[in-house]
Coordinates of N, CA, C and O in Angstrom, one line a residue:
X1 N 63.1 33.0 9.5 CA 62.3 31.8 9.4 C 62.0 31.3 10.7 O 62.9 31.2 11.6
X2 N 60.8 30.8 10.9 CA 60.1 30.3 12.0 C 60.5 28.8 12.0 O 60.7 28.3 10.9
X3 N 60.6 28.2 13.0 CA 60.4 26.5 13.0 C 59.6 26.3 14.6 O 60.0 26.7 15.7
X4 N 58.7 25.4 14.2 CA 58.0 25.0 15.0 C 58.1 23.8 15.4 O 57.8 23.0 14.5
X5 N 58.4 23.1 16.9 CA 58.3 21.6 17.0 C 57.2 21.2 17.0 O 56.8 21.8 18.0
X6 N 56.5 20.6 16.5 CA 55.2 19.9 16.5 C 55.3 18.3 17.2 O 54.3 18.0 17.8
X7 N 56.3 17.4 17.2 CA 56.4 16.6 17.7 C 56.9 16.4 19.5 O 57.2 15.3 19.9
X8 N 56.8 17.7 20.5 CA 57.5 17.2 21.2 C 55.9 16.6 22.1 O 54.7 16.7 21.9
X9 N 56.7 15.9 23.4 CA 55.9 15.3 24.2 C 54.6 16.4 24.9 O 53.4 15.9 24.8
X10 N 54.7 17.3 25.4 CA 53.7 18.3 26.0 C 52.3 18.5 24.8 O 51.1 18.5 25.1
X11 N 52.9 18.6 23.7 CA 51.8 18.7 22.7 C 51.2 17.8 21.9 O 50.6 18.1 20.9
X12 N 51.3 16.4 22.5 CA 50.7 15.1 22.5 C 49.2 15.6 22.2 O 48.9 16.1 23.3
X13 N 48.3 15.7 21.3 CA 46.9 15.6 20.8 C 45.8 14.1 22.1 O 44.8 14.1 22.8
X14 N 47.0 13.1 21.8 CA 46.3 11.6 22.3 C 47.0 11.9 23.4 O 47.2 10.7 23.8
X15 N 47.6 12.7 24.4 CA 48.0 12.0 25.5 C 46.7 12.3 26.9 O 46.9 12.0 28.1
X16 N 45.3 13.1 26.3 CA 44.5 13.0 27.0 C 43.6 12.3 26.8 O 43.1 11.9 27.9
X17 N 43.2 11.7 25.8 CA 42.3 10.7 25.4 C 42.9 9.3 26.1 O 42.1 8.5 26.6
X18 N 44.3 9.0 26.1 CA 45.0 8.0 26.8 C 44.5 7.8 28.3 O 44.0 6.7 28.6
X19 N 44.8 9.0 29.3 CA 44.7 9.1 30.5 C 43.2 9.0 31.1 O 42.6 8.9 32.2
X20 N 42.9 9.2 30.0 CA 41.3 9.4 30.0 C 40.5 8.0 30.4 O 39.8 7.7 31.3
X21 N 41.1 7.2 29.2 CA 40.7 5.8 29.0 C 40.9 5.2 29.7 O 40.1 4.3 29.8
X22 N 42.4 5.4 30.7 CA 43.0 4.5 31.7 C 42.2 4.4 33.0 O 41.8 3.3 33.6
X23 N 41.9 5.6 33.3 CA 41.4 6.0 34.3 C 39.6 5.3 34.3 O 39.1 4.7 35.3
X24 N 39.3 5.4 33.6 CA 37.7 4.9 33.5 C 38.0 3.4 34.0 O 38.9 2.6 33.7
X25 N 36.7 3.2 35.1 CA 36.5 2.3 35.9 C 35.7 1.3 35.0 O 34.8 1.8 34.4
X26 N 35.9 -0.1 34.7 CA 35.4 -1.1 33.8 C 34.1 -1.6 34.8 O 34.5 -2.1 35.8
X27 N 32.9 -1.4 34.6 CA 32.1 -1.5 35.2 C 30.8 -2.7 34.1 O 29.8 -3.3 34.5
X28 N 31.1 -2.7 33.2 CA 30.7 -3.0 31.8 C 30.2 -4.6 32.7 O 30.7 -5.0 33.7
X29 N 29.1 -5.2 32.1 CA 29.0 -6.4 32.5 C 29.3 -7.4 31.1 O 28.9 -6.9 30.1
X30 N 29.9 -8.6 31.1 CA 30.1 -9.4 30.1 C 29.1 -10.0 29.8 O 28.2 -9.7 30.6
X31 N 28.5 -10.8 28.9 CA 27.9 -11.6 28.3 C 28.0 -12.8 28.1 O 28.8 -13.0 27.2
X32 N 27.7 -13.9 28.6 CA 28.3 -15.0 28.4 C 27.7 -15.7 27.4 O 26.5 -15.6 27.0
X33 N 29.0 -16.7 26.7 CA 28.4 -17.2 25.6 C 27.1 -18.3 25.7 O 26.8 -19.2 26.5
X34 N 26.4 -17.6 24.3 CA 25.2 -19.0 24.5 C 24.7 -19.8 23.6 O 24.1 -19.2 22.7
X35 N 24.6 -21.0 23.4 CA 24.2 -21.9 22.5 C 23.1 -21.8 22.3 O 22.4 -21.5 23.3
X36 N 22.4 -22.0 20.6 CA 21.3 -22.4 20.3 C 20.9 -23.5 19.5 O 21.4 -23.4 18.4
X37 N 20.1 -24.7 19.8 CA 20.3 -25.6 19.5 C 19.4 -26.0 18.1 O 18.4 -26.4 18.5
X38 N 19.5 -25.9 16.7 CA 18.7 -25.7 15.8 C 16.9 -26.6 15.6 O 16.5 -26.2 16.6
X39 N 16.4 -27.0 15.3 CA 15.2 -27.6 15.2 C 15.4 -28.8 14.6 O 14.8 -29.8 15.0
X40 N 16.3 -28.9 13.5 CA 17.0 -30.1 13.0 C 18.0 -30.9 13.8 O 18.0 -32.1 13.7
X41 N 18.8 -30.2 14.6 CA 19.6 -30.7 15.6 C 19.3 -31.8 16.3 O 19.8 -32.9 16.3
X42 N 17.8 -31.3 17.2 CA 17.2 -31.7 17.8 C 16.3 -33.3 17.2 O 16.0 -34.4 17.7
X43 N 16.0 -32.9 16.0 CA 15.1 -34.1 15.5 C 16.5 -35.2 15.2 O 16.3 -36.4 15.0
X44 N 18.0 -34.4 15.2 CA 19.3 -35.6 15.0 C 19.2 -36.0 16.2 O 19.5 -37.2 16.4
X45 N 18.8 -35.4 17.0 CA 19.3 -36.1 18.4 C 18.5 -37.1 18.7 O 19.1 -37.9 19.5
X46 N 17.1 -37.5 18.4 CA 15.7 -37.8 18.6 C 16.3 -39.4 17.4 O 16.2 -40.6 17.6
X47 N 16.8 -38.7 16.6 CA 16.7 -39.9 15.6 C 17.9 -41.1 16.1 O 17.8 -42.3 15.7
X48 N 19.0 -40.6 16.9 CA 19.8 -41.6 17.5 C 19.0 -42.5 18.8 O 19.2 -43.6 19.2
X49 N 18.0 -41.6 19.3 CA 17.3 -42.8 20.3 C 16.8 -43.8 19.5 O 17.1 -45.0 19.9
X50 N 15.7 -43.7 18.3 CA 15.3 -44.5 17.5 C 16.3 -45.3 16.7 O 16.0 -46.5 16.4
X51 N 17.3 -44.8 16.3 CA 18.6 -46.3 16.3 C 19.3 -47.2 17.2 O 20.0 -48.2 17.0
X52 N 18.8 -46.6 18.5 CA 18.9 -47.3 19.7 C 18.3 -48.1 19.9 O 18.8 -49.2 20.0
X53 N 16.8 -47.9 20.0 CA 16.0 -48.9 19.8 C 15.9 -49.9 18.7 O 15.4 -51.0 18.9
X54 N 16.3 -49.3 17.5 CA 16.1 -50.4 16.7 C 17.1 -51.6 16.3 O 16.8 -52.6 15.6
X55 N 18.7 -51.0 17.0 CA 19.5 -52.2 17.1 C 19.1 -52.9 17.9 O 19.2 -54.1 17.7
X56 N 18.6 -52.5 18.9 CA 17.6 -53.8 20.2 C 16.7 -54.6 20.0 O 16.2 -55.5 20.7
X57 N 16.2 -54.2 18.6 CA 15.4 -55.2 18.1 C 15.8 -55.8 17.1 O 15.6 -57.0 16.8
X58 N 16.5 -55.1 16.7 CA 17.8 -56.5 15.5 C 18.2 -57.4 16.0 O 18.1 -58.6 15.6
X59 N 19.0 -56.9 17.7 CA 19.4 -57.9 18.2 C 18.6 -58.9 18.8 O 19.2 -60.0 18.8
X60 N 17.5 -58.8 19.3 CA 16.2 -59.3 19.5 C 15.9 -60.4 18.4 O 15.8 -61.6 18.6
X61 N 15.9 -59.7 17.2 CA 15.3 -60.8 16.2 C 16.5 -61.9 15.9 O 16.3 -63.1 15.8
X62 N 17.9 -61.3 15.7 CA 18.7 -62.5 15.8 C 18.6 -63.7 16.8 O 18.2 -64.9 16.6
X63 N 18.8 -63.3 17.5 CA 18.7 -64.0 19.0 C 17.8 -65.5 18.2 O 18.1 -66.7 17.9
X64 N 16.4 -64.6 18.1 CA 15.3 -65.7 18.0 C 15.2 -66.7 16.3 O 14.4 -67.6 16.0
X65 N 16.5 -66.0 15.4 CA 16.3 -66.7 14.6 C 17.8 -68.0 14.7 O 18.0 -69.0 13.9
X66 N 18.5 -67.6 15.8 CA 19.3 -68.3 15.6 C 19.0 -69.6 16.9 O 19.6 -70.6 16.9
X67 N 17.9 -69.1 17.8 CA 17.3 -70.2 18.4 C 15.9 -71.0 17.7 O 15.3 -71.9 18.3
X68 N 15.7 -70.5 16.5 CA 14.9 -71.2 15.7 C 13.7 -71.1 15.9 O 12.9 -71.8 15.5
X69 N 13.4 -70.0 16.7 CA 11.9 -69.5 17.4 C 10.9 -68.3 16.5 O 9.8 -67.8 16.8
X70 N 12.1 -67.8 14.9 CA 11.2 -66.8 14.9 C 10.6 -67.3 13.5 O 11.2 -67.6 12.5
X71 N 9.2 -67.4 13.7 CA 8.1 -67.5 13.1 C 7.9 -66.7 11.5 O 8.4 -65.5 11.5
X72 N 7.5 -67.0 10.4 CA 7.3 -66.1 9.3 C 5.9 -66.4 8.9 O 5.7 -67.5 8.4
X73 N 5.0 -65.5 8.9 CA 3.7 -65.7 8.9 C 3.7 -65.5 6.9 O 3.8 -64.3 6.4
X74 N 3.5 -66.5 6.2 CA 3.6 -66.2 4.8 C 2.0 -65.2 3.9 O 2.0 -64.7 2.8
X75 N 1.2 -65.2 4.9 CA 0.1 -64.4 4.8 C 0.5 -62.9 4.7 O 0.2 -62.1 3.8
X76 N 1.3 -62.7 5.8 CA 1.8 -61.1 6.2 C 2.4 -60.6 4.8 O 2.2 -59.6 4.1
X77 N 3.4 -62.0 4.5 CA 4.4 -61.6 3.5 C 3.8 -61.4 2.0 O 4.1 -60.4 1.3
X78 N 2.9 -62.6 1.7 CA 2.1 -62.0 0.6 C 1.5 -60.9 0.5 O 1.9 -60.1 -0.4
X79 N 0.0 -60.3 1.5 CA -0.1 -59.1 1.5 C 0.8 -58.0 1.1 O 0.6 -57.1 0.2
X80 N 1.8 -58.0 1.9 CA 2.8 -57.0 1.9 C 3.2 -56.7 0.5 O 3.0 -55.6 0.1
X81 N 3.8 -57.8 -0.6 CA 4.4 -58.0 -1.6 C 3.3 -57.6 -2.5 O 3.6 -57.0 -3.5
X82 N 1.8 -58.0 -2.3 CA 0.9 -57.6 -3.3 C 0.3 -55.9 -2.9 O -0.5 -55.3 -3.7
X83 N 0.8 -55.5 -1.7 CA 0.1 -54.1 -1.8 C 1.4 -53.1 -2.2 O 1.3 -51.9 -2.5
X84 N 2.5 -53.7 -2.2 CA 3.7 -52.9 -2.5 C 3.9 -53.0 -3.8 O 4.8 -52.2 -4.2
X85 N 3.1 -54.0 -5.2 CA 3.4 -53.7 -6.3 C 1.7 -53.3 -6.7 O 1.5 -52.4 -7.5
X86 N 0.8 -53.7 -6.4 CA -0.5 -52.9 -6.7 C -1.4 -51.9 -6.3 O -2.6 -51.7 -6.4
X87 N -0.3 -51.1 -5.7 CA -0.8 -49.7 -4.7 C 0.2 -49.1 -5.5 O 0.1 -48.0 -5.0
X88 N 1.0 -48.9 -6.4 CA 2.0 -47.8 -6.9 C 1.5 -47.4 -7.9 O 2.1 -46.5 -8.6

């Protein structure tokens, strides 16, 4: 009867694919990561300047109602109340 080592080190299958791999020069260029900013994102970002502005006019209108300056034109307010229940 025959016996054959199949396991020893000289008859390594992978020990050229190894040396192989080592050896190769990394020349590869990377990619760097990149963001994309979605179309909705963009209209969130748009919508915090317009809350920006419009706390500036809250604070605006306090100001003037607590110095007694701000005006209520009761014409505006009727209009408004009559096209908001007879326009629907």
């Amino acid at each position: 009867m025959k016996i054959n080592s199949f396991n020893r080190p000289e008859t390594n299958p992978y020990s050229k694919q190894i040396n192989h791999m080592e050896q190769k020069p990394r020349t590869e260029r990377i990619e760097a990561d990149q963001i994309e900013i979605s179309k909705q994102a963009k209209e969130l970002q748009q919508s915090s300047r317009y809350d920006a502005e419009r706390k500036a006019r809250i604070e605006q209108l306090k100001n003037q109602i607590q110095q007694g300056e701000y005006k209520v034109d009761p014409k505006k307010v009727a209009y408004s109340i009559a096209k908001y229940y007879f326009n629907q």
